[in-house]
CSV table of C-alpha atoms in Angstrom, one decimal:
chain,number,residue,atom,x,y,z
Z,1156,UNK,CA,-40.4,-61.9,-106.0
Z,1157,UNK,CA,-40.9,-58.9,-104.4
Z,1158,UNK,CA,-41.2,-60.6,-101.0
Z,1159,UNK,CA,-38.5,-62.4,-101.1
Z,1160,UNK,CA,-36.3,-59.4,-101.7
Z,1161,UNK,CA,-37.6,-57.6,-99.0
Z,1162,UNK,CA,-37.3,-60.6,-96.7
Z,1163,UNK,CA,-33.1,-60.4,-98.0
Z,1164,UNK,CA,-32.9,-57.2,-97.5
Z,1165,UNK,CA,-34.5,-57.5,-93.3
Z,1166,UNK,CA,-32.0,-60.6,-93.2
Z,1167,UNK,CA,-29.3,-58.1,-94.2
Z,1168,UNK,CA,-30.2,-55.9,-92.2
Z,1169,UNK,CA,-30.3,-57.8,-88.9
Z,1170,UNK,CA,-27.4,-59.6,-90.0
Z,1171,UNK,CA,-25.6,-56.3,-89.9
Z,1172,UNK,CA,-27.0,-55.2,-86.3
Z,1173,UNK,CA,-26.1,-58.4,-85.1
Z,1174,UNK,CA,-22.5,-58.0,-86.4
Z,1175,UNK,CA,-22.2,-55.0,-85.1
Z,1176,UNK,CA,-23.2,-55.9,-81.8
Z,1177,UNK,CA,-21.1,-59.1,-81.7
Z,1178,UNK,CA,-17.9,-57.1,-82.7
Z,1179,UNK,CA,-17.9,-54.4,-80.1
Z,1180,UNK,CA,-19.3,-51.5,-82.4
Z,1181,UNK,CA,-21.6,-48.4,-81.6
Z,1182,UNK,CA,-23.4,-46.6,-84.5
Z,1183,UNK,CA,-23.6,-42.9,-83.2
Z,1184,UNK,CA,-24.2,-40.1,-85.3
Z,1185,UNK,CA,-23.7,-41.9,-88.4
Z,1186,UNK,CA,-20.3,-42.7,-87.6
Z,1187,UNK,CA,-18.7,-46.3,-86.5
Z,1188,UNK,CA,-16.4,-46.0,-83.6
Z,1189,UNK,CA,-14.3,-48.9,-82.8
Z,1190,UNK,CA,-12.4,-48.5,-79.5
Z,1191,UNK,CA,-9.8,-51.5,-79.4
Z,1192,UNK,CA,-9.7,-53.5,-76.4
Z,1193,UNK,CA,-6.2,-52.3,-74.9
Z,1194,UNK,CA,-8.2,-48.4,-75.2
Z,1195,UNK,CA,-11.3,-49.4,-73.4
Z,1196,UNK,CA,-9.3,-51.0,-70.7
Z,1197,UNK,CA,-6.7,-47.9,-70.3
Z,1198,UNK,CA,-7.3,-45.2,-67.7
Z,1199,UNK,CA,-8.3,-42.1,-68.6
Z,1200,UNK,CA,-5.8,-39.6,-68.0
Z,1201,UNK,CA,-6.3,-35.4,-67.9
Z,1202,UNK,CA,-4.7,-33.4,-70.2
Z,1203,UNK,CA,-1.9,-30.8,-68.7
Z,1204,UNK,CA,-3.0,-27.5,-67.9
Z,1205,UNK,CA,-0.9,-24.4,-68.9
Z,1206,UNK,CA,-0.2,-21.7,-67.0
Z,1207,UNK,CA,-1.2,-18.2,-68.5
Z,1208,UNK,CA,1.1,-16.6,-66.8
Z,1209,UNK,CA,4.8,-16.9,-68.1
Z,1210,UNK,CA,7.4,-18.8,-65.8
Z,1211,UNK,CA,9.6,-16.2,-64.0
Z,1212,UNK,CA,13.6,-15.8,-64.8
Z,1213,UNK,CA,16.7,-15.2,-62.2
Z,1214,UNK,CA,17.7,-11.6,-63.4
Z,1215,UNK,CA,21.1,-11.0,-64.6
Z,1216,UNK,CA,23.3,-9.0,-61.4
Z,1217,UNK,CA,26.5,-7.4,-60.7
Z,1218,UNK,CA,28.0,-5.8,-57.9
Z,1219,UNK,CA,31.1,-3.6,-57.8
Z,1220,UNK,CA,33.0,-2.2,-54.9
Z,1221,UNK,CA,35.2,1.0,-55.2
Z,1222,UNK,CA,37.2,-0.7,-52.5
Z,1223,UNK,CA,38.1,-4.2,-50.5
Z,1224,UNK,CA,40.7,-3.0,-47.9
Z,1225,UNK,CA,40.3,0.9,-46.6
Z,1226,UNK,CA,40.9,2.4,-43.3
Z,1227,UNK,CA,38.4,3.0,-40.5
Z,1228,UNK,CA,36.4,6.2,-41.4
Z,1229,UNK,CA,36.7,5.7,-44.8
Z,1230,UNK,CA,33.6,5.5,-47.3
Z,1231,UNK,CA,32.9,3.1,-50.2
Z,1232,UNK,CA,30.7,2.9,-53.1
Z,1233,UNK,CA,29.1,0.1,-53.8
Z,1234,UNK,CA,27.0,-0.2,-57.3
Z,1235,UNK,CA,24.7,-2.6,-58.6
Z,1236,UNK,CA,23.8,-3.4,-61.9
Z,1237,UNK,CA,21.0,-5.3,-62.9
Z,1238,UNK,CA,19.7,-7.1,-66.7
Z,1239,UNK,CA,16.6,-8.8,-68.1
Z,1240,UNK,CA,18.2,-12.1,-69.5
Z,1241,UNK,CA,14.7,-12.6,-71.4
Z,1242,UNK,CA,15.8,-9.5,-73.1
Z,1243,UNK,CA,19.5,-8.6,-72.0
Z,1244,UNK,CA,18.4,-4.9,-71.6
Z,1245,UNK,CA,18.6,-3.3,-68.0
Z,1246,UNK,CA,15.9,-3.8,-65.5
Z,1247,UNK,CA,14.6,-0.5,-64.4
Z,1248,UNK,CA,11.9,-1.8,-61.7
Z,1249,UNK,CA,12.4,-3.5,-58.7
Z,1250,UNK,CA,14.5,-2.5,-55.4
Z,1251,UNK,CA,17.9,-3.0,-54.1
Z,1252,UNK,CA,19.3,-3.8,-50.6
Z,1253,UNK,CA,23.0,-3.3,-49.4
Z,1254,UNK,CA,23.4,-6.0,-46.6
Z,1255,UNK,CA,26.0,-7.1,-44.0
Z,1256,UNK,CA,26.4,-10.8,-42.3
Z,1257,UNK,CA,25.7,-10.7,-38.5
Z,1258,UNK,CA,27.0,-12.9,-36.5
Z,1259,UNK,CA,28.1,-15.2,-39.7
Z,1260,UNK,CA,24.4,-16.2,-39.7
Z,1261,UNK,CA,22.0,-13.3,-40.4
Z,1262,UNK,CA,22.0,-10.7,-43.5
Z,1263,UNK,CA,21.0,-6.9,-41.8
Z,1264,UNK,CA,19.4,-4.7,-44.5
Z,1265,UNK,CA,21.2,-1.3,-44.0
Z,1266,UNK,CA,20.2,0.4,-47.1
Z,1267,UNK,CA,17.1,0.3,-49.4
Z,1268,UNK,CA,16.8,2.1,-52.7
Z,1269,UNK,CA,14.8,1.8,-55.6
Z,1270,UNK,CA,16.0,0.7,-59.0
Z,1271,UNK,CA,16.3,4.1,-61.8
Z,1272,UNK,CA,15.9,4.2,-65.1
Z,1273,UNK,CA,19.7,3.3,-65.5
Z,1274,UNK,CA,19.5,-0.2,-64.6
Z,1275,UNK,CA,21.9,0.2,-61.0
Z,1276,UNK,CA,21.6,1.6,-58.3
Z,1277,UNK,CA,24.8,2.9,-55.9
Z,1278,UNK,CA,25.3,2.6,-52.2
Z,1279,UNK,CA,27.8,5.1,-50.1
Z,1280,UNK,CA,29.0,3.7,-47.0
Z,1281,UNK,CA,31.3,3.4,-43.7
Z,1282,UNK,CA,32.2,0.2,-42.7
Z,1283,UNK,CA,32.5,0.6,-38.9
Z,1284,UNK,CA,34.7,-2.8,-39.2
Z,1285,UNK,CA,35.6,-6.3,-41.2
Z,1286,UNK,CA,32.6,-7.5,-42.6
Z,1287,UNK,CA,30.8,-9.5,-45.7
Z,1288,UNK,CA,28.6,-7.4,-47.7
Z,1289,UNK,CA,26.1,-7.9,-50.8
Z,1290,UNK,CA,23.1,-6.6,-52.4
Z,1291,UNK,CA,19.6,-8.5,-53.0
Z,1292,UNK,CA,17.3,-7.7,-55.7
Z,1293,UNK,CA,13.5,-8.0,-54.4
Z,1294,UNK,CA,12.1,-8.7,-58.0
Z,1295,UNK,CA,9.9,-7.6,-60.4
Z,1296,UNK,CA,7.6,-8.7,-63.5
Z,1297,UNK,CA,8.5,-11.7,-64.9
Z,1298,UNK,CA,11.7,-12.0,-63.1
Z,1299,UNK,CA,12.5,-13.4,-59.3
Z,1300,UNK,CA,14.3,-12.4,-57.1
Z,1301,UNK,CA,18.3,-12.6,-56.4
Z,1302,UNK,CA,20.9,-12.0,-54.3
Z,1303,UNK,CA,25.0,-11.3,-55.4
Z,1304,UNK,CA,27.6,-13.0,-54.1
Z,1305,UNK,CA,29.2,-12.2,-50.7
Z,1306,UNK,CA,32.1,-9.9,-50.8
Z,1307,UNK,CA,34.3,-9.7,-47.6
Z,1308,UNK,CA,35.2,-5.3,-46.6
Z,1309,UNK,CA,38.4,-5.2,-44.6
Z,1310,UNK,CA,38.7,-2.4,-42.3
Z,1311,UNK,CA,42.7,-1.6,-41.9
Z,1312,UNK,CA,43.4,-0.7,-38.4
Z,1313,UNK,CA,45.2,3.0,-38.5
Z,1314,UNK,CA,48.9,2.8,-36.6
Z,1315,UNK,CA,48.7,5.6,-34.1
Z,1316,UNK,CA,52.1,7.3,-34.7
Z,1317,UNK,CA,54.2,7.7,-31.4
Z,1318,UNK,CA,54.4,11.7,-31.9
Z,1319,UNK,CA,50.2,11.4,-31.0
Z,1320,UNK,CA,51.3,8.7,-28.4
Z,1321,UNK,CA,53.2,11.5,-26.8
Z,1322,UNK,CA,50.4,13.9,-27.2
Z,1323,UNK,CA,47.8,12.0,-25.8
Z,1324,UNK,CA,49.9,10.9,-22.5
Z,1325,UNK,CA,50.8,14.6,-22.2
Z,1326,UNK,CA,47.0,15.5,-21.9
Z,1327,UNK,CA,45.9,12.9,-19.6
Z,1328,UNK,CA,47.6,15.4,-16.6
Z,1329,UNK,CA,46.4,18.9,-18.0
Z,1330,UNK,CA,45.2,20.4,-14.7
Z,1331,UNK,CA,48.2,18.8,-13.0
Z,1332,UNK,CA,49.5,21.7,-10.1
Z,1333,UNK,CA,53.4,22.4,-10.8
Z,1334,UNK,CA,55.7,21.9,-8.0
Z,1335,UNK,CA,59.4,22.0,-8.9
Z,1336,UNK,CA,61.3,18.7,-8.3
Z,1337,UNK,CA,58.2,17.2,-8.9
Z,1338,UNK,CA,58.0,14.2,-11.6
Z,1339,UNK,CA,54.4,13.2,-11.5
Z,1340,UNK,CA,52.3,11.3,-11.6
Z,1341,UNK,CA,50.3,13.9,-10.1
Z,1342,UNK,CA,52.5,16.9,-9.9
Z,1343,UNK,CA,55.3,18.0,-12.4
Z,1344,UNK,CA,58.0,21.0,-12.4
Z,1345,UNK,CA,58.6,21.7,-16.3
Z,1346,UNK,CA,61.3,19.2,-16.7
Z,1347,UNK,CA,59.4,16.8,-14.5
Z,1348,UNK,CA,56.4,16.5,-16.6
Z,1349,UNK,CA,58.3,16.1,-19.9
Z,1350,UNK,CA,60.6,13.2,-18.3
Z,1351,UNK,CA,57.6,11.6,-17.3
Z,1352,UNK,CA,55.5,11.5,-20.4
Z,1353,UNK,CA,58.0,10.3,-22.5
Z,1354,UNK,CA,58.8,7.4,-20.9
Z,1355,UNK,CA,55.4,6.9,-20.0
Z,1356,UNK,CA,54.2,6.8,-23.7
Z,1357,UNK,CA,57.3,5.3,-25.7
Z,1358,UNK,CA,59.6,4.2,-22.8
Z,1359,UNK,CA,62.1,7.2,-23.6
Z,1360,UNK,CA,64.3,8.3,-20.8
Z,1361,UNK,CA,65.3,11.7,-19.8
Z,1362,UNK,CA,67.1,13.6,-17.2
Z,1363,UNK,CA,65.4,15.8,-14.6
Z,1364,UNK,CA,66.6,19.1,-16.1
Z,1365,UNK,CA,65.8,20.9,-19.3
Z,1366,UNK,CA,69.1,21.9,-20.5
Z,1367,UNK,CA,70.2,18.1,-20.3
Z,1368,UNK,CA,67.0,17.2,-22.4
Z,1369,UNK,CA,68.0,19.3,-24.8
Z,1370,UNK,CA,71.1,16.9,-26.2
Z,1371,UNK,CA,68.8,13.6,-26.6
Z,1372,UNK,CA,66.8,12.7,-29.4
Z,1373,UNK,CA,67.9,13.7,-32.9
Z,1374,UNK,CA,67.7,17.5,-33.7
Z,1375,UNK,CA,65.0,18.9,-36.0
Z,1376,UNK,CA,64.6,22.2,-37.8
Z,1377,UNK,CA,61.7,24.3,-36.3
Z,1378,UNK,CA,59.6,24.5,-39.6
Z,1379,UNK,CA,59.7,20.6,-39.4
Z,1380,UNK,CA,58.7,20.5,-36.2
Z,1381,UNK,CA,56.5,18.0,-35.4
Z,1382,UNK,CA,53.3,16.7,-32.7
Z,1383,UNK,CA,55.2,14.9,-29.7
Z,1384,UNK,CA,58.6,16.7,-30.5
Z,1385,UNK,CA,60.3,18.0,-27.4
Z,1386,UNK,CA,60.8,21.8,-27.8
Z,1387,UNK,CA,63.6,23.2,-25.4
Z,1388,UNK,CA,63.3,27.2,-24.4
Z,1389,UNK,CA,66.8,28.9,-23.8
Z,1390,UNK,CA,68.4,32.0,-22.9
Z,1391,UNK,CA,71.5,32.2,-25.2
Z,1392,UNK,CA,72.3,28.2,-25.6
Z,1393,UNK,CA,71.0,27.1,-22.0
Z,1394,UNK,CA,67.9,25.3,-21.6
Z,1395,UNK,CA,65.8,26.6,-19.1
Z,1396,UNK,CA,62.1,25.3,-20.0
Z,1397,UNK,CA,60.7,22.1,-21.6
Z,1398,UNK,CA,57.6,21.1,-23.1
Z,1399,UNK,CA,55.9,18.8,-25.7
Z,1400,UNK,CA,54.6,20.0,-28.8
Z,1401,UNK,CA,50.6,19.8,-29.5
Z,1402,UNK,CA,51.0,21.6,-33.1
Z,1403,UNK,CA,49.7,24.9,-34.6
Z,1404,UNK,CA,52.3,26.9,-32.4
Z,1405,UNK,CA,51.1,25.5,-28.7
Z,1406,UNK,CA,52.5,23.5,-26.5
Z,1407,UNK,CA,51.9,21.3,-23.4
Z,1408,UNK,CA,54.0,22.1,-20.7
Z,1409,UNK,CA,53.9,22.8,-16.7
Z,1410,UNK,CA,54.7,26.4,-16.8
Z,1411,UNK,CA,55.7,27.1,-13.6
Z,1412,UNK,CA,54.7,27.7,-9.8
Z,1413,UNK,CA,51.0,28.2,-8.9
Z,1414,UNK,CA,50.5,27.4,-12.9
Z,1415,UNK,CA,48.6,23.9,-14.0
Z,1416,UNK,CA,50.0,21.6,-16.9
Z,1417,UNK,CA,48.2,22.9,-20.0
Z,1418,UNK,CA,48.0,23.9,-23.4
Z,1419,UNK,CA,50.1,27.0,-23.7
Z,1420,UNK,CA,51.3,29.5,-27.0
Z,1421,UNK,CA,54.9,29.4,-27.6
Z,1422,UNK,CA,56.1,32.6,-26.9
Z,1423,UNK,CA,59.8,32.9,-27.8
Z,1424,UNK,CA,61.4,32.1,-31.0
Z,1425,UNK,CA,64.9,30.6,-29.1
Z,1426,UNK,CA,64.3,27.7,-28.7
Z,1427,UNK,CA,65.4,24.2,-30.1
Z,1428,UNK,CA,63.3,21.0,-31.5
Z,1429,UNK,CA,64.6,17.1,-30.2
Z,1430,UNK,CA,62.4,14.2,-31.9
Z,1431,UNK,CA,63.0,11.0,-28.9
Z,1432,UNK,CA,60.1,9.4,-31.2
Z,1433,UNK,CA,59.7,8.5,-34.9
């Protein structure tokens, strides 16, 4: 009786094992793993890695420009500011560059400054013509870098007024030797040079003779006298001298013989004002 149990209980026992086998199984650590087929067929594939470091963000950046259109010589500010969008709070690390396109290709760095505790940063400058400008951001923790959007600077060109047209013809010949009847272009008797510059520089035209110039052009008050006005010396009401008015009390005349076409002091108060030029 005894026997025969035993003999059941091998029987059992290698009946299991032999299950076990037959059906795939492993017996590992006291625990029975059954992989299906479709599992023990299927490649094994790794599991993703994370980063430790935290993906980087575009930062937040805006550009103003005290002004689009100025004149040449003229400055501008330009200001950047710039924002965590993690946070919306201002990025205080970091630098800025103010940059122009050359050559509708290339951005040129003119200016580098370093980012303050306000969260912008402000650029003075004179734009020596039309040009595109923008600022770039070089980044910072956490955050990339980034650029603003291109913002076209026009430089006006200044209108030279025809009073500084005058002016500037009349000093091209200071130096010129006087020698009466003479109407340039090299030498001039008073009359002579005036005649000659006007119509050289705004096309006006004038008799040889100063007390003839002295009834063209529209009359103006001394104390609005102006650069390029004609001023007419007389003795009583007959023009005797001409020359061109340079402001602050001189003129540019050719004075008379053995004298040079210069920059001279008025030195009487009779005298009249013509404008031949707005």
């Amino acid at each position: 009786m005894h026997e025969s149990t035993a003999t059941r209980g091998r029987r059992i026992s290698v009946g299991t094992g032999t299950a076990a086998l037959s059906l795939g199984l492993c017996l590992c650590a006291g625990q029975l793993i059954a992989p299906s087929a479709a599992s023990a067929a299927a490649p094994v594939t790794a599991a993703p890695v994370v980063s430790a470091a935290a993906a980087k963000v575009k930062p937040k950046l805006t550009v103003s420009y005290t002004s689009r259109s100025v004149k040449k010589g003229a400055t501008i500010k330009v200001t950047t500011k710039l924002i965590d969008p993690r946070t919306g709070k201002k990025l205080v690390s970091g630098s800025v560059r103010l940059q122009t396109l050359v050559g509708g290709k290339t951005w040129k760095t003119w200016q580098v400054k370093g980012n303050n505790s306000a969260g912008s940063v402000t650029f003075t400058t004179k734009p020596g013509g039309t040009a595109w400008y923008r600022t770039t951001f070089s980044g910072t923790t956490g955050v990339t870098s980034g650029a603003t959007g291109a913002v076209k600077i026009t430089v006006k060109k200044t209108a030279v007024s025809k009073g500084a047209k005058i002016l500037a013809e009349a000093k091209k010949h200071k130096g010129a030797l006087y020698k009466y009847g003479a109407t340039g272009p090299s030498r001039f008797d008073c009359s002579g040079f005036t005649k000659y510059v006007y119509k050289k520089a705004v096309g006006k035209s004038l008799p040889h003779k100063a007390n003839s110039q002295q009834k063209y052009g529209k009359a103006v008050s001394k104390s609005n006298k102006q650069v390029g006005d004609l001023i007419v010396f007389r003795s009583g009401s007959y023009g005797y001298h001409a020359g061109i008015y340079a402001g602050g009390g001189y003129i540019y005349d050719s004075p008379h013989s053995g004298a040079r076409v210069g920059k001279h002091k008025i030195w009487s108060s009779n005298y009249v004002v013509r404008r031949l030029a707005a």
